[in-house]
Amino acid sequence: MDLTNDQVSRYSRHLIMPEVGVEGQERLLSSRVLCIGAGGLGSPLTLYLAAAGVGHLGIVDFDVVDFSNLQRQIIHSEDNIGVLKVESAKERLHELNSDINIETYNTRLNSENAMDIFKDYDLVIDGTDNFATRYLVNDACVLLGKPNVYGSIFRFEGQVSVFDAERGPCYRCLYPEPPPPGMVPSCAEGGVLGILPGIIGAMQAAEAIKLIINKGTPLIGKLLFLDVMEMKIRELKLQKDPNCPICGDNPTITKLIDYEEFCGIGRGADEPAEDSADIEIGVDEFNDIISNNKNVSILDVREPHEYEICKLNGSKLIPLGELPSRINELDTADEIVVHCHHGSRSLQATRFLKHMGFKKVKNLRGGIDAWAEKYDPSMPRY
Amino acid sequence: MKVKVILFAYIRENIGFKEREIEIKEATKVGELWNEFKNQLPRKNNLRVLFAVNEKYVNEDEELKEGDEVAFIPPVSGG
């Protein structure tokens, strides 16, 4: 493949470095890279890969652009609120570089479609936002022998690695099992500094480019941590686990599994599945309770800064993390409704309180957000 | 003997510090030390974290030595 004059001009800053050069640029132009997620991580990494001239860029996402995405998902714009993320991303990437092919998959990645979508790509970049998809991406990459450029974020901290089971550990070598459901706050629950996925996504793009041009030292067998608050980078040497269920010596996982079930979506891993129904109430039932003036205590387990944004009248704030040490502020005889933002932290709190002997405690399903949506349109939603 | 414990992400809030020097018994295993911290999570659960001693991945049976830097790294999934 010979570079056109336009390509020479566009990629000249790559071409004049021997580490990339014409050969490296041609590799980029003939490469096929799949990005899972067009959100916080997917935005910077697809922008930089498109700019770098990755010839065929695949993007998987099922979601639409929301106003609250714009704080960090810089590929999208105000004009595209409500538009499919893959369409919004494709539009912007085409403006940036019309010389490359962009293939979009407006679908939720699952065990049925993953192998088929992955098989035509050289490498996969994990920019997803949940554990079920992360395990799915890992397993599909191991089974197909493709490198998985991993990035993940929480508030002010990010992680980056390259999982290539043929040359080093995979994600399951690090974390063989997912955390208990509801234990780990998502970006929607825990928040995230908008710039953080910008840095981590750009690091993933750098790793992808190094793998494609086969230069430098990839983050295989290493996990890099960034703490933006300290602006400190740590690197951890990893080991391949010989007992890894998918890339170890005697793998027990030989095809994709049901990842939603594996991650126990919607229930506690150590609780029966039907358990949450009888300790939860919806916003309608909650409305009945408070409008009948029933003597009920409202416990808010969000963080103080969330309480400042909006709160329910007469509610008591005890953040989830402080609940064990402040439990004596509550009366086991009281009828208590526990709520948080969307209902996941408060479900943990409700189970904890039940366990500690509180009999009349219920979780408000959907949290204060569901309440605001249906019963209090004046309340700010975040 | 003394070791330095570093916590990452959300378990900092659950357990209440980011970095701390603590006193432990000789030959404590890293898994045993984690079990003590695990009890301080919001409810009893099986959160599995990554263990690192002096910036190197170790398994739960690694015995700690005076002055070691122990990191507990929980999985995060944001993107």
Coordinates of C-alpha atoms in Angstrom, one line a residue:
Chain A
M1 CA 0.0 0.0 0.0
D2 CA 1.5 3.3 -1.0
L3 CA 0.6 6.5 0.9
T4 CA -1.2 9.1 -1.1
N5 CA 0.1 12.7 -1.1
D6 CA -2.8 13.7 1.3
Q7 CA -1.9 10.9 3.6
V8 CA 1.8 11.9 3.6
S9 CA 0.8 15.4 4.5
R10 CA -1.8 14.4 7.2
Y11 CA 0.5 11.9 8.9
S12 CA 3.8 13.7 8.4
R13 CA 4.5 14.1 12.1
H14 CA 4.3 10.3 12.4
L15 CA 6.3 9.7 9.2
I16 CA 9.3 11.7 10.2
M17 CA 9.9 9.5 13.3
P18 CA 11.8 6.3 12.6
E19 CA 9.7 4.5 15.3
V20 CA 6.6 5.0 13.1
G21 CA 7.7 6.0 9.7
V22 CA 6.0 4.9 6.5
E23 CA 5.9 1.3 7.6
G24 CA 4.3 2.1 10.9
Q25 CA 1.7 4.4 9.3
E26 CA 0.9 1.7 6.7
R27 CA 0.3 -0.7 9.6
L28 CA -2.0 1.8 11.3
L29 CA -3.9 2.3 8.0
S30 CA -4.4 -1.4 7.5
S31 CA -5.3 -2.1 11.2
R32 CA -8.7 -3.0 12.5
V33 CA -9.5 -1.9 16.0
L34 CA -12.7 -2.5 18.0
C35 CA -13.7 -0.1 20.8
I36 CA -16.3 -1.3 23.3
G37 CA -18.1 1.8 24.5
A38 CA -18.4 5.3 23.1
G39 CA -18.5 7.0 26.5
G40 CA -15.8 8.5 28.8
L41 CA -13.0 6.2 27.7
G42 CA -14.3 5.6 24.2
S43 CA -14.4 9.4 23.4
P44 CA -10.7 10.2 23.6
L45 CA -9.5 6.9 22.4
T46 CA -11.6 6.8 19.3
L47 CA -10.7 10.4 18.5
Y48 CA -7.0 9.8 18.8
L49 CA -7.1 6.5 16.9
A50 CA -9.1 8.1 14.1
A51 CA -6.6 11.0 14.1
A52 CA -3.7 8.6 14.0
G53 CA -5.1 6.9 10.9
V54 CA -6.3 3.5 12.2
G55 CA -7.9 2.4 9.0
H56 CA -10.9 0.5 10.3
L57 CA -12.4 1.5 13.6
G58 CA -15.3 -0.4 15.0
I59 CA -17.4 1.1 17.8
V60 CA -20.0 -0.8 20.0
D61 CA -22.5 1.0 22.1
F62 CA -26.3 0.7 22.6
D63 CA -26.9 4.0 24.5
V64 CA -27.9 7.5 23.4
V65 CA -26.2 10.7 24.3
D66 CA -27.4 12.3 27.6
F67 CA -26.9 15.8 28.8
S68 CA -24.9 14.4 31.8
N69 CA -22.4 12.7 29.4
L70 CA -21.0 16.0 28.1
Q71 CA -18.9 16.6 31.2
R72 CA -16.4 14.0 30.0
Q73 CA -17.6 12.3 26.8
I74 CA -16.0 14.8 24.6
I75 CA -16.8 13.1 21.3
H76 CA -20.5 14.1 21.7
S77 CA -22.1 17.5 21.5
E78 CA -25.2 19.3 22.7
D79 CA -26.7 19.0 19.3
N80 CA -26.6 15.2 19.6
I81 CA -28.4 14.7 22.8
G82 CA -30.8 11.8 22.4
V83 CA -28.9 10.6 19.3
L84 CA -27.3 7.1 19.3
K85 CA -23.8 7.3 20.7
V86 CA -22.4 5.3 17.8
E87 CA -24.0 7.7 15.3
S88 CA -22.9 10.8 17.2
A89 CA -19.3 9.4 17.5
K90 CA -19.2 8.4 13.8
E91 CA -20.2 11.9 12.7
R92 CA -17.5 13.5 14.8
L93 CA -14.8 11.0 13.7
H94 CA -15.6 11.5 10.1
E95 CA -15.2 15.3 10.5
L96 CA -11.8 14.6 12.0
N97 CA -10.6 12.0 9.5
S98 CA -12.7 11.1 6.4
D99 CA -9.8 8.8 5.2
I100 CA -10.7 5.9 7.5
N101 CA -13.6 3.5 7.8
I102 CA -15.9 3.5 10.8
E103 CA -18.1 0.6 11.5
T104 CA -20.8 1.0 14.2
Y105 CA -22.6 -1.6 16.2
N106 CA -25.7 -0.2 17.9
T107 CA -26.1 -3.1 20.2
R108 CA -25.5 -4.3 23.7
L109 CA -22.5 -6.6 23.6
N110 CA -23.5 -10.1 24.8
S111 CA -22.4 -13.7 24.7
E112 CA -24.4 -14.3 21.5
N113 CA -22.9 -11.5 19.4
A114 CA -19.4 -10.9 20.9
M115 CA -17.4 -13.6 19.1
D116 CA -18.9 -12.7 15.7
I117 CA -18.2 -8.9 16.2
F118 CA -14.7 -9.5 17.6
K119 CA -13.4 -12.0 15.0
D120 CA -12.6 -9.5 12.3
Y121 CA -10.5 -7.2 14.5
D122 CA -6.8 -7.2 15.3
L123 CA -7.3 -5.9 18.8
V124 CA -10.1 -4.9 21.2
I125 CA -10.2 -1.9 23.5
D126 CA -12.3 -2.1 26.7
G127 CA -13.9 1.2 27.4
T128 CA -17.1 -0.3 28.9
D129 CA -18.6 0.8 32.3
N130 CA -19.7 -2.5 33.9
F131 CA -18.2 -5.7 35.2
A132 CA -20.4 -8.1 33.2
T133 CA -19.2 -6.6 29.9
R134 CA -15.6 -6.4 31.2
Y135 CA -15.6 -10.2 31.9
L136 CA -17.3 -10.8 28.5
V137 CA -14.6 -8.7 26.6
N138 CA -11.8 -10.5 28.5
D139 CA -13.1 -14.0 27.8
A140 CA -13.9 -13.4 24.2
C141 CA -10.4 -11.9 23.7
V142 CA -8.7 -14.9 25.4
L143 CA -10.8 -17.4 23.4
L144 CA -10.0 -15.6 20.1
G145 CA -6.3 -14.9 21.0
K146 CA -6.7 -11.1 20.6
P147 CA -5.1 -8.5 22.8
N148 CA -7.5 -6.5 25.1
V149 CA -6.4 -3.0 25.9
Y150 CA -8.0 -2.4 29.3
G151 CA -8.9 0.9 31.0
S152 CA -11.1 1.5 34.0
I153 CA -11.9 4.5 36.2
F154 CA -13.3 5.5 39.5
R155 CA -13.7 9.1 40.7
F156 CA -10.0 10.3 40.6
E157 CA -8.3 7.0 39.9
G158 CA -7.7 5.0 36.8
Q159 CA -6.2 1.7 35.8
V160 CA -4.6 0.7 32.4
S161 CA -3.2 -2.6 31.2
V162 CA -2.9 -4.8 28.2
F163 CA -4.3 -8.3 28.6
D164 CA -2.8 -10.6 26.0
A165 CA -3.2 -14.1 27.3
E166 CA -0.7 -15.5 24.9
R167 CA 2.0 -13.2 26.3
G168 CA 0.8 -12.5 29.9
P169 CA -2.0 -12.5 32.4
C170 CA -5.7 -11.8 31.5
Y171 CA -8.3 -9.8 33.6
R172 CA -9.4 -13.0 35.3
C173 CA -5.8 -13.7 36.5
L174 CA -6.2 -10.4 38.5
Y175 CA -9.8 -10.7 39.5
P176 CA -11.1 -14.3 39.1
E177 CA -14.5 -13.3 40.4
P178 CA -16.6 -10.1 40.1
P179 CA -17.3 -8.1 43.2
P180 CA -20.6 -8.5 45.0
P181 CA -23.3 -6.6 43.1
G182 CA -23.9 -3.1 44.4
M183 CA -20.5 -3.1 46.1
V184 CA -18.7 -1.0 43.5
P185 CA -20.2 2.4 42.7
S186 CA -20.5 3.2 38.9
C187 CA -19.6 6.6 37.5
A188 CA -23.3 7.5 37.8
E189 CA -23.3 6.6 41.5
G190 CA -19.8 7.5 42.6
G191 CA -19.0 10.3 40.2
V192 CA -15.9 10.8 38.1
L193 CA -13.6 13.7 37.4
G194 CA -14.3 14.5 33.7
I195 CA -10.7 14.7 32.7
L196 CA -9.8 11.3 34.2
P197 CA -11.3 9.2 31.3
G198 CA -9.5 11.6 29.0
I199 CA -6.2 10.7 30.4
I200 CA -6.9 6.9 30.8
G201 CA -8.5 6.7 27.3
A202 CA -5.6 8.4 25.7
M203 CA -3.2 6.0 27.5
Q204 CA -5.3 3.1 26.0
A205 CA -5.0 4.6 22.6
A206 CA -1.2 4.9 23.0
E207 CA -1.0 1.2 24.0
A208 CA -3.1 0.3 21.0
I209 CA -0.9 2.2 18.6
K210 CA 2.2 0.7 20.1
L211 CA 0.8 -2.8 19.6
I212 CA -0.2 -2.0 16.0
I213 CA 3.2 -0.6 15.0
N214 CA 4.9 -3.2 17.2
K215 CA 7.2 -0.7 18.9
G216 CA 8.0 0.1 22.5
T217 CA 7.1 -1.9 25.5
P218 CA 3.4 -2.7 25.9
L219 CA 1.8 -2.8 29.4
I220 CA 1.6 -6.6 29.2
G221 CA 2.0 -8.1 32.7
K222 CA 1.8 -4.7 34.2
L223 CA -1.1 -2.7 35.7
L224 CA -0.7 1.1 35.7
F225 CA -2.5 3.2 38.3
L226 CA -3.1 6.9 38.1
D227 CA -4.3 8.9 41.0
V228 CA -5.1 12.4 39.7
M229 CA -5.4 13.9 43.2
E230 CA -1.8 13.1 43.9
M231 CA -0.9 13.1 40.2
K232 CA 0.9 9.9 41.0
I233 CA 1.4 6.9 38.7
R234 CA 2.2 3.5 40.2
E235 CA 3.0 0.4 38.2
L236 CA 2.3 -3.0 39.5
K237 CA 4.0 -6.1 38.1
L238 CA 1.4 -8.8 37.5
Q239 CA 1.7 -12.6 37.1
K240 CA -0.2 -15.0 35.0
D241 CA -2.3 -17.3 37.2
P242 CA -1.7 -21.0 36.3
N243 CA -5.1 -21.7 37.8
C244 CA -6.9 -19.0 35.8
P245 CA -10.2 -20.5 34.7
I246 CA -9.8 -19.2 31.2
C247 CA -6.1 -18.7 30.4
G248 CA -4.6 -21.1 33.0
D249 CA -3.1 -24.6 32.5
N250 CA -6.5 -26.3 32.8
P251 CA -9.2 -23.9 31.7
T252 CA -12.7 -24.6 32.8
I253 CA -14.2 -21.8 30.7
T254 CA -14.1 -22.9 27.0
K255 CA -16.9 -20.8 25.7
L256 CA -18.7 -17.6 26.6
I257 CA -21.0 -17.8 29.6
D258 CA -24.0 -15.8 30.9
Y259 CA -22.2 -12.7 32.3
E260 CA -25.2 -11.0 33.8
E261 CA -25.7 -14.1 36.0
F262 CA -22.0 -14.4 36.7
C263 CA -22.0 -10.9 38.0
G264 CA -25.2 -11.4 39.9
I265 CA -26.9 -8.4 38.3
G266 CA -29.9 -7.2 40.4
R267 CA -29.2 -9.3 43.5
G268 CA -26.6 -9.9 46.1
A269 CA -24.3 -12.8 45.3
D270 CA -24.8 -14.3 48.7
E271 CA -28.6 -13.7 48.9
P272 CA -31.4 -15.5 47.2
A273 CA -32.6 -13.8 44.0
E274 CA -36.2 -13.2 45.2
D275 CA -34.9 -11.5 48.4
S276 CA -35.0 -7.9 47.3
A277 CA -38.8 -7.8 46.4
D278 CA -40.0 -8.1 50.0
I279 CA -37.6 -5.5 51.4
E280 CA -38.3 -2.8 48.7
I281 CA -41.1 -0.4 48.0
G282 CA -41.7 1.7 44.9
V283 CA -42.2 5.5 44.8
D284 CA -46.0 5.1 44.7
E285 CA -46.2 3.1 47.9
F286 CA -43.7 5.5 49.4
N287 CA -46.0 8.4 48.4
D288 CA -48.9 6.7 50.1
I289 CA -47.0 6.2 53.3
I290 CA -45.8 9.8 53.6
S291 CA -49.1 11.4 52.5
N292 CA -51.0 9.4 55.1
N293 CA -48.7 11.0 57.6
K294 CA -47.6 7.6 58.8
N295 CA -44.8 7.9 61.3
V296 CA -41.9 6.8 59.2
S297 CA -38.2 7.7 59.4
I298 CA -36.5 8.4 56.1
L299 CA -32.8 7.4 56.0
D300 CA -30.7 8.9 53.3
V301 CA -27.4 6.9 52.8
R302 CA -25.9 9.1 50.1
E303 CA -22.9 11.3 50.6
P304 CA -23.1 14.9 52.1
H305 CA -22.4 16.6 48.8
E306 CA -25.3 14.7 47.2
Y307 CA -27.5 15.7 50.1
E308 CA -26.7 19.3 49.3
I309 CA -28.0 18.9 45.7
C310 CA -31.4 17.6 46.8
K311 CA -33.0 15.8 49.7
L312 CA -36.3 14.5 50.9
N313 CA -38.1 16.6 53.6
G314 CA -37.3 15.3 57.1
S315 CA -34.7 12.8 56.0
K316 CA -31.7 11.8 58.1
L317 CA -28.3 11.6 56.4
I318 CA -26.0 8.7 57.3
P319 CA -23.6 7.9 54.3
L320 CA -23.5 4.2 53.6
G321 CA -19.8 4.0 54.7
E322 CA -20.6 5.5 58.1
L323 CA -23.7 3.3 58.7
P324 CA -21.9 0.5 60.7
S325 CA -20.4 3.0 63.2
R326 CA -23.5 5.3 63.5
I327 CA -26.1 2.5 63.7
N328 CA -26.9 3.5 67.3
E329 CA -28.5 6.8 66.0
L330 CA -31.3 4.6 64.6
D331 CA -34.1 2.9 66.6
T332 CA -34.8 -0.8 65.7
A333 CA -38.5 -0.2 66.6
D334 CA -38.9 2.5 64.0
E335 CA -40.4 2.0 60.6
I336 CA -37.6 3.1 58.3
V337 CA -37.4 3.8 54.5
V338 CA -33.9 3.9 53.2
H339 CA -33.0 5.7 50.0
C340 CA -30.0 6.8 47.9
H341 CA -29.7 8.2 44.4
H342 CA -30.8 5.2 42.4
G343 CA -31.5 2.5 45.0
S344 CA -28.4 0.3 44.9
R345 CA -26.5 1.7 47.9
S346 CA -29.7 1.9 49.9
L347 CA -30.4 -1.8 49.1
Q348 CA -27.1 -2.7 50.7
A349 CA -27.9 -0.5 53.7
T350 CA -31.4 -2.1 54.0
R351 CA -29.9 -5.6 54.0
F352 CA -27.3 -4.5 56.5
L353 CA -30.0 -3.1 58.8
K354 CA -32.1 -6.2 58.5
H355 CA -29.1 -8.2 59.4
M356 CA -28.5 -6.0 62.5
G357 CA -32.1 -6.7 63.8
F358 CA -34.1 -3.8 62.2
K359 CA -37.4 -5.5 61.3
K360 CA -39.4 -2.6 59.7
V361 CA -36.9 -1.4 57.2
K362 CA -37.6 -1.0 53.4
N363 CA -35.5 0.2 50.5
L364 CA -36.9 2.9 48.2
R365 CA -36.6 1.3 44.7
G366 CA -35.2 3.8 42.1
G367 CA -34.0 6.1 44.9
I368 CA -34.6 9.9 45.1
D369 CA -34.2 10.1 41.3
A370 CA -37.3 8.0 40.7
W371 CA -39.1 10.1 43.3
A372 CA -38.1 13.3 41.6
E373 CA -39.1 12.0 38.2
K374 CA -42.6 11.1 39.3
Y375 CA -43.6 13.2 42.3
D376 CA -41.3 16.3 42.5
P377 CA -40.5 17.8 39.1
S378 CA -39.0 20.9 40.9
M379 CA -36.3 18.7 42.5
P380 CA -32.9 19.0 40.7
R381 CA -31.8 15.6 39.2
Y382 CA -28.2 14.7 38.8
Chain B
M1 CA 6.5 -5.0 63.2
K2 CA 5.3 -2.1 61.1
V3 CA 4.0 -2.1 57.5
K4 CA 2.5 0.6 55.4
V5 CA -1.0 -0.1 54.0
I6 CA -2.3 1.7 50.9
L7 CA -5.9 1.4 50.0
F8 CA -7.4 2.2 46.6
A9 CA -10.7 3.5 45.2
Y10 CA -13.9 3.0 47.2
I11 CA -12.5 0.9 50.0
R12 CA -10.7 4.0 51.2
E13 CA -14.0 5.4 52.3
N14 CA -15.3 2.1 53.7
I15 CA -12.2 1.5 55.8
G16 CA -11.5 5.2 56.5
F17 CA -7.9 5.9 55.3
K18 CA -5.8 6.1 52.2
E19 CA -2.3 5.4 53.6
R20 CA -1.4 4.3 57.1
E21 CA 1.5 2.7 58.9
I22 CA 0.2 -0.1 61.1
E23 CA 1.6 -2.5 63.6
I24 CA 1.1 -6.2 62.9
K25 CA 2.3 -9.5 64.2
E26 CA 5.5 -11.1 62.8
A27 CA 4.9 -13.3 59.8
T28 CA 1.3 -12.1 59.1
K29 CA 0.1 -13.2 55.7
V30 CA -1.2 -10.6 53.4
G31 CA -4.6 -12.5 53.1
E32 CA -4.9 -12.5 56.9
L33 CA -4.3 -8.7 57.0
W34 CA -7.0 -8.2 54.3
N35 CA -9.5 -10.3 56.3
E36 CA -9.2 -7.9 59.2
F37 CA -10.0 -4.9 56.9
K38 CA -12.7 -6.8 55.1
N39 CA -14.8 -6.8 58.2
Q40 CA -15.0 -3.1 58.0
L41 CA -16.8 -3.1 54.6
P42 CA -20.5 -2.0 54.8
R43 CA -21.8 -5.6 55.0
K44 CA -20.1 -8.9 55.1
N45 CA -19.1 -9.7 51.6
N46 CA -16.6 -11.5 49.5
L47 CA -15.0 -8.6 47.8
R48 CA -11.8 -9.9 46.2
V49 CA -9.0 -7.4 45.9
L50 CA -5.6 -7.5 44.3
F51 CA -2.7 -7.8 46.8
A52 CA 0.5 -6.0 46.1
V53 CA 3.6 -5.9 48.2
N54 CA 6.3 -3.4 47.3
E55 CA 4.6 -2.8 43.9
K56 CA 4.6 -6.5 43.0
Y57 CA 1.5 -8.7 42.7
V58 CA 1.5 -11.4 45.4
N59 CA -1.0 -14.1 46.5
E60 CA -2.8 -14.3 49.8
D61 CA -0.1 -16.5 51.4
E62 CA 2.7 -14.0 51.1
E63 CA 4.2 -13.3 54.5
L64 CA 4.8 -9.7 55.3
K65 CA 8.1 -8.3 56.5
E66 CA 9.0 -5.2 58.5
G67 CA 8.7 -2.1 56.4
D68 CA 6.7 -3.6 53.5
E69 CA 4.3 -1.5 51.6
V70 CA 1.1 -3.4 51.1
A71 CA -1.6 -2.3 48.6
F72 CA -5.2 -3.5 48.5
I73 CA -6.7 -2.8 45.1
P74 CA -10.4 -3.5 44.5
P75 CA -11.8 -3.9 41.0
V76 CA -13.3 -0.7 39.5
S77 CA -15.5 -0.7 36.4
G78 CA -16.2 2.9 35.4
G79 CA -15.7 3.9 31.8

